[in-house]
Short mmCIF file of C-alpha atoms and ligand atoms in Angstrom, two decimals:
data_model
loop_
_atom_site.label_atom_id
_atom_site.label_comp_id
_atom_site.label_asym_id
_atom_site.label_seq_id
_atom_site.Cartn_x
_atom_site.Cartn_y
_atom_site.Cartn_z
CA MET A 1 -25.88 8.09 -10.18
CA VAL A 2 -22.35 9.16 -10.06
CA ALA A 3 -19.69 6.65 -10.44
CA PRO A 4 -17.18 6.86 -7.50
CA THR A 5 -14.04 8.53 -8.91
CA ARG A 6 -11.68 6.79 -6.31
CA PRO A 7 -10.44 3.68 -7.96
CA GLU A 8 -9.34 2.25 -4.55
CA LEU A 9 -13.02 1.79 -3.56
CA VAL A 10 -14.17 -1.70 -4.14
CA LEU A 11 -17.55 -0.97 -2.52
CA SER A 12 -19.20 2.34 -2.42
CA ALA A 13 -22.71 2.39 -0.87
CA ARG A 14 -24.44 5.81 -0.68
CA ASP A 15 -27.65 6.39 1.30
CA VAL A 16 -29.04 3.00 0.55
CA VAL A 17 -32.77 2.68 1.54
CA LYS A 18 -34.65 -0.65 1.49
CA SER A 19 -38.19 -1.09 2.63
CA PHE A 20 -40.12 -4.51 2.86
CA GLY A 21 -43.68 -3.44 2.59
CA SER A 22 -44.04 -0.38 4.96
CA THR A 23 -41.07 -1.41 7.15
CA ARG A 24 -37.95 0.66 6.36
CA VAL A 25 -35.21 -1.90 6.94
CA LEU A 26 -32.25 0.12 5.63
CA ASP A 27 -32.68 3.81 6.26
CA GLY A 28 -29.83 5.61 4.47
CA VAL A 29 -26.72 3.48 4.81
CA SER A 30 -23.45 4.72 3.42
CA LEU A 31 -20.39 2.71 3.60
CA ASP A 32 -17.05 2.40 1.58
CA VAL A 33 -14.75 -0.48 1.55
CA ARG A 34 -11.28 0.17 0.08
CA ARG A 35 -9.20 -2.47 -1.81
CA GLY A 36 -7.61 -4.74 0.60
CA GLU A 37 -9.69 -3.73 3.51
CA ALA A 38 -11.49 -6.06 5.94
CA VAL A 39 -14.53 -4.44 7.56
CA VAL A 40 -16.58 -6.03 10.19
CA ILE A 41 -20.13 -5.22 10.67
CA ILE A 42 -21.84 -5.94 14.06
CA GLY A 43 -25.36 -5.12 15.54
CA PRO A 44 -28.45 -6.57 16.93
CA SER A 45 -30.64 -9.14 15.24
CA GLY A 46 -32.97 -7.36 12.96
CA SER A 47 -30.92 -4.35 12.42
CA GLY A 48 -30.56 -4.79 8.63
CA LYS A 49 -27.16 -6.43 8.43
CA THR A 50 -28.15 -9.38 6.18
CA THR A 51 -30.44 -7.15 4.14
CA PHE A 52 -27.38 -4.81 3.45
CA LEU A 53 -25.13 -7.66 2.30
CA ARG A 54 -27.98 -8.87 0.02
CA CYS A 55 -28.36 -5.33 -1.53
CA VAL A 56 -24.67 -5.23 -2.26
CA ASN A 57 -25.05 -8.50 -4.22
CA HIS A 58 -28.35 -7.25 -5.67
CA LEU A 59 -30.17 -10.35 -4.14
CA GLU A 60 -32.50 -7.50 -3.15
CA PRO A 61 -33.34 -4.51 -5.18
CA ILE A 62 -32.89 -1.13 -3.29
CA ASP A 63 -35.43 1.60 -3.07
CA GLY A 64 -33.06 4.48 -2.78
CA GLY A 65 -29.42 5.48 -2.82
CA HIS A 66 -26.83 3.62 -4.89
CA ILE A 67 -24.34 1.01 -4.56
CA HIS A 68 -21.15 0.61 -6.89
CA VAL A 69 -18.79 -2.36 -6.80
CA ASN A 70 -15.51 -1.66 -8.58
CA GLY A 71 -16.96 1.54 -9.80
CA HIS A 72 -19.97 -0.19 -11.47
CA PRO A 73 -23.52 0.15 -10.38
CA VAL A 74 -24.83 -3.13 -9.02
CA GLY A 75 -28.05 -4.25 -10.53
CA TYR A 76 -28.86 -1.03 -12.40
CA ARG A 77 -27.89 1.03 -15.37
CA GLU A 78 -28.33 4.72 -15.92
CA GLY A 79 -31.53 5.34 -17.66
CA ALA A 80 -32.94 8.73 -18.84
CA ASN A 81 -35.20 9.03 -15.90
CA GLY A 82 -32.83 7.48 -13.30
CA PRO A 83 -31.66 4.08 -12.52
CA VAL A 84 -33.21 1.13 -14.47
CA GLU A 85 -32.85 -2.51 -13.28
CA ARG A 86 -30.65 -4.48 -15.32
CA THR A 87 -31.72 -7.83 -17.03
CA PRO A 88 -31.27 -10.95 -14.93
CA ARG A 89 -28.39 -11.98 -17.24
CA ALA A 90 -26.59 -8.66 -16.61
CA ILE A 91 -27.19 -8.87 -12.97
CA ALA A 92 -25.81 -12.34 -12.87
CA LYS A 93 -22.71 -11.12 -14.70
CA SER A 94 -22.12 -8.26 -12.31
CA ARG A 95 -22.65 -10.58 -9.20
CA ARG A 96 -19.68 -12.68 -10.29
CA SER A 97 -17.15 -10.27 -8.91
CA ILE A 98 -18.81 -10.59 -5.45
CA GLY A 99 -18.38 -13.87 -3.35
CA PHE A 100 -21.03 -14.52 -0.79
CA VAL A 101 -20.46 -16.82 2.24
CA PHE A 102 -23.77 -17.65 3.98
CA GLN A 103 -24.58 -18.59 7.54
CA LYS A 104 -25.72 -22.07 6.31
CA PHE A 105 -22.99 -22.85 3.66
CA ASN A 106 -25.53 -23.70 0.98
CA LEU A 107 -23.33 -26.27 -0.74
CA PHE A 108 -24.71 -28.34 -3.60
CA PRO A 109 -25.48 -31.63 -1.60
CA HIS A 110 -25.21 -33.77 -4.72
CA LEU A 111 -21.71 -32.54 -5.69
CA THR A 112 -18.33 -33.54 -4.03
CA ALA A 113 -16.32 -30.80 -2.46
CA LEU A 114 -13.99 -30.45 -5.58
CA ASP A 115 -17.11 -30.11 -7.87
CA ASN A 116 -18.86 -27.66 -5.41
CA VAL A 117 -15.54 -25.47 -5.87
CA SER A 118 -15.00 -26.11 -9.64
CA ALA A 119 -18.70 -25.94 -10.91
CA ALA A 120 -19.19 -22.25 -11.26
CA PRO A 121 -15.88 -21.47 -12.95
CA ILE A 122 -16.54 -24.23 -15.48
CA ARG A 123 -20.18 -23.34 -16.23
CA VAL A 124 -20.21 -19.68 -15.65
CA LEU A 125 -16.68 -18.52 -16.74
CA GLY A 126 -15.97 -21.29 -19.20
CA VAL A 127 -12.76 -22.22 -17.47
CA PRO A 128 -11.53 -25.62 -19.07
CA LYS A 129 -12.38 -28.50 -16.75
CA GLN A 130 -8.91 -29.71 -15.96
CA GLN A 131 -7.76 -26.12 -15.06
CA ALA A 132 -10.78 -25.52 -12.98
CA ARG A 133 -10.14 -28.82 -11.10
CA ASP A 134 -6.53 -27.78 -10.56
CA GLU A 135 -7.48 -24.48 -9.24
CA ALA A 136 -10.23 -26.06 -6.99
CA ARG A 137 -7.52 -28.49 -5.55
CA ALA A 138 -5.33 -25.56 -4.79
CA LEU A 139 -8.25 -23.62 -3.02
CA LEU A 140 -9.22 -26.67 -1.01
CA ASP A 141 -5.57 -27.02 0.04
CA ARG A 142 -5.68 -23.43 1.04
CA VAL A 143 -8.64 -23.81 3.34
CA GLY A 144 -6.94 -27.03 4.79
CA LEU A 145 -9.21 -29.40 3.01
CA ALA A 146 -6.94 -31.28 0.48
CA SER A 147 -7.82 -34.59 1.71
CA LYS A 148 -11.59 -34.04 1.31
CA GLU A 149 -11.93 -33.24 -2.30
CA ALA A 150 -14.01 -36.35 -3.05
CA ALA A 151 -16.37 -35.96 0.14
CA TYR A 152 -19.94 -34.86 -0.33
CA PRO A 153 -21.22 -32.12 2.03
CA GLY A 154 -23.23 -34.67 4.05
CA ALA A 155 -20.06 -36.38 4.99
CA LEU A 156 -18.27 -33.15 6.17
CA SER A 157 -18.57 -31.23 9.50
CA GLY A 158 -20.21 -27.82 9.59
CA GLY A 159 -16.70 -26.22 9.86
CA GLN A 160 -15.50 -28.22 6.83
CA GLN A 161 -18.64 -27.44 4.84
CA GLN A 162 -18.07 -23.69 5.53
CA ARG A 163 -14.50 -23.85 4.38
CA VAL A 164 -15.47 -25.59 1.16
CA ALA A 165 -18.16 -22.73 0.77
CA ILE A 166 -15.29 -20.20 1.17
CA ALA A 167 -13.14 -21.99 -1.31
CA ARG A 168 -16.09 -22.06 -3.82
CA ALA A 169 -16.60 -18.26 -3.45
CA LEU A 170 -12.85 -17.71 -4.07
CA ALA A 171 -12.90 -19.97 -7.11
CA MET A 172 -14.73 -17.05 -8.97
CA LYS A 173 -11.79 -14.75 -8.14
CA PRO A 174 -14.03 -12.20 -6.50
CA ALA A 175 -13.16 -8.52 -6.00
CA LEU A 176 -15.09 -8.47 -2.91
CA MET A 177 -16.08 -11.20 -0.33
CA LEU A 178 -19.09 -10.85 1.77
CA PHE A 179 -19.62 -12.98 4.76
CA ASP A 180 -23.01 -13.26 6.59
CA GLU A 181 -22.35 -14.59 10.13
CA PRO A 182 -20.25 -17.45 8.70
CA THR A 183 -19.65 -19.00 12.08
CA SER A 184 -22.90 -18.58 13.87
CA ALA A 185 -24.32 -21.88 12.79
CA LEU A 186 -21.34 -23.88 13.81
CA ASP A 187 -20.61 -25.77 16.93
CA PRO A 188 -18.30 -23.90 19.10
CA GLU A 189 -15.34 -26.25 18.52
CA MET A 190 -15.54 -25.47 14.72
CA VAL A 191 -15.58 -21.87 14.92
CA GLY A 192 -11.77 -21.56 15.05
CA GLU A 193 -11.01 -23.35 11.87
CA VAL A 194 -13.21 -21.03 9.81
CA ILE A 195 -11.99 -17.83 11.52
CA ALA A 196 -8.28 -19.05 10.85
CA VAL A 197 -9.13 -19.21 7.24
CA MET A 198 -10.81 -15.72 7.17
CA LYS A 199 -7.84 -14.43 9.12
CA GLU A 200 -5.49 -15.61 6.48
CA LEU A 201 -7.55 -14.17 3.52
CA ALA A 202 -7.61 -10.72 5.28
CA ALA A 203 -3.84 -11.05 5.78
CA ASP A 204 -3.44 -11.93 2.01
CA GLY A 205 -5.23 -8.54 1.13
CA MET A 206 -8.78 -9.95 0.14
CA THR A 207 -11.27 -7.21 0.31
CA MET A 208 -13.87 -8.41 2.82
CA LEU A 209 -17.18 -7.11 4.36
CA VAL A 210 -17.89 -9.48 7.22
CA VAL A 211 -20.94 -9.52 9.56
CA SER A 212 -19.58 -11.30 12.56
CA HIS A 213 -19.72 -11.03 16.36
CA GLU A 214 -16.45 -12.95 16.82
CA MET A 215 -14.54 -10.13 18.49
CA GLY A 216 -11.25 -11.91 18.29
CA PHE A 217 -11.48 -12.05 14.54
CA ALA A 218 -12.58 -8.37 14.36
CA ARG A 219 -9.84 -7.26 16.69
CA SER A 220 -7.00 -9.16 14.83
CA ALA A 221 -8.24 -9.04 11.24
CA ALA A 222 -10.60 -5.97 10.79
CA ASP A 223 -9.20 -2.71 9.55
CA ARG A 224 -12.64 -1.05 10.54
CA MET A 225 -15.66 -2.00 12.40
CA VAL A 226 -19.16 -0.80 11.82
CA MET A 227 -22.13 -0.76 14.12
CA PHE A 228 -25.69 -1.25 12.72
CA ASP A 229 -28.83 -0.40 14.46
CA GLU A 230 -32.27 -0.08 13.31
CA GLY A 231 -31.11 0.03 9.74
CA ALA A 232 -28.57 2.68 10.04
CA ILE A 233 -24.83 2.90 10.91
CA VAL A 234 -24.71 4.33 14.41
CA GLU A 235 -20.86 4.21 14.74
CA GLN A 236 -17.66 3.25 13.10
CA GLY A 237 -14.01 3.15 13.96
CA THR A 238 -11.08 0.89 14.32
CA PRO A 239 -11.73 -2.37 16.23
CA ALA A 240 -9.87 -0.96 19.29
CA GLU A 241 -12.21 2.23 19.28
CA LEU A 242 -15.36 0.31 18.85
CA ILE A 243 -14.69 -2.43 21.20
CA ASP A 244 -12.69 -0.79 24.00
CA SER A 245 -14.15 2.79 23.91
CA PRO A 246 -17.31 2.74 21.92
CA SER A 247 -18.70 6.34 21.70
CA THR A 248 -22.53 5.45 21.68
CA GLN A 249 -24.57 3.99 24.32
CA ARG A 250 -26.09 1.59 21.79
CA THR A 251 -22.73 -0.06 20.80
CA ARG A 252 -21.77 -0.12 24.54
CA SER A 253 -24.92 -2.04 25.56
CA PHE A 254 -24.80 -4.19 22.45
CA LEU A 255 -21.25 -5.24 23.22
CA SER A 256 -22.02 -5.86 26.89
CA ARG A 257 -24.79 -8.31 25.96
CA LEU A 258 -22.39 -10.20 23.64
CA ALA A 259 -19.81 -11.02 26.35
N1 ADP B 301 -37.74 -10.78 2.74
C1 ADP B 301 -38.16 -10.13 3.75
N2 ADP B 301 -39.42 -9.79 3.84
C2 ADP B 301 -39.74 -9.02 4.93
N3 ADP B 301 -39.07 -8.62 5.94
C3 ADP B 301 -37.88 -8.92 5.92
C4 ADP B 301 -37.39 -9.69 4.91
N4 ADP B 301 -35.93 -9.80 5.00
C5 ADP B 301 -35.71 -9.23 6.21
N5 ADP B 301 -36.78 -8.67 6.81
C6 ADP B 301 -37.01 -7.94 7.97
O1 ADP B 301 -35.83 -6.90 7.84
C7 ADP B 301 -35.35 -6.60 9.19
C8 ADP B 301 -33.83 -6.88 9.00
O2 ADP B 301 -33.50 -8.07 8.95
P1 ADP B 301 -32.08 -8.74 8.59
O3 ADP B 301 -31.45 -7.83 7.55
O4 ADP B 301 -32.14 -10.00 8.47
O5 ADP B 301 -31.41 -8.19 10.02
P2 ADP B 301 -30.06 -8.85 10.63
O6 ADP B 301 -29.30 -9.53 9.61
O7 ADP B 301 -29.30 -7.72 11.24
O8 ADP B 301 -30.50 -9.72 11.79
C9 ADP B 301 -35.97 -7.55 10.18
O9 ADP B 301 -36.99 -6.86 10.70
C10 ADP B 301 -36.62 -8.57 9.20
O10 ADP B 301 -37.59 -9.17 9.81
MG1 MG B 302 -28.56 -11.51 9.52
#
């Protein structure tokens, strides 16, 4: 397991293989994301997009290849006979540098928006309570929810909940933000407010890996697009290349079904 020598690589995934039982879901995925880059992944349902993000965060152990985030292997350490899975405690620690925004928000229902955002910095990072709350307020303001700090998730719309979830991930000051179809569970009228926040993040230089079929977002915010099919990357390029002149039939037919 050779550590990537290029410090600009926040994510370096090499030949990642993942099976569930006898089904090979990731079949040798290699993908780099440089600091400040926003990369959008597209591809049909079941092609392994979520599994790949979960492997990056070591929510799933991998069966082959390796993944480095900020130069460190995720979930494993070098053993005499190859990679050895780290302890849950060490895994949790390496996961701190990676923010994950889920399709279904996953906020803590019994905590206010402010407490959702400040909880992990206080409990996990040991940030003093007042400082964590001040930072959480600034983050809620950044996602346009300054007035909702006392609201519980149940009182917020889906779009508002997803913006709280983004603020919560940012509160850990991650080096890499993963988004798994963050707008696909939203009513159409709420997609724009979440996309607007994500566009701002990308413009501010956040390193992002985003599974999304919002082509407007991809076109305006992505530095690169990647097409997944059957557990492999079949094509990648700039958004214009992929969207306007895809080089594979699989990408062409997938995009035509999106429209
Ligand atoms: N925990 C699991 N156990 C068994 N099969 C799984 C599991 N998670 C995902 N899969 C399978 O892996 C394949 C890829 O799934 P997924 O990564 O969710 O695809 P996508 O996000 O591109 O829709 C699918 O065939 C799915 O059924
Ligand atoms: Mg998925």
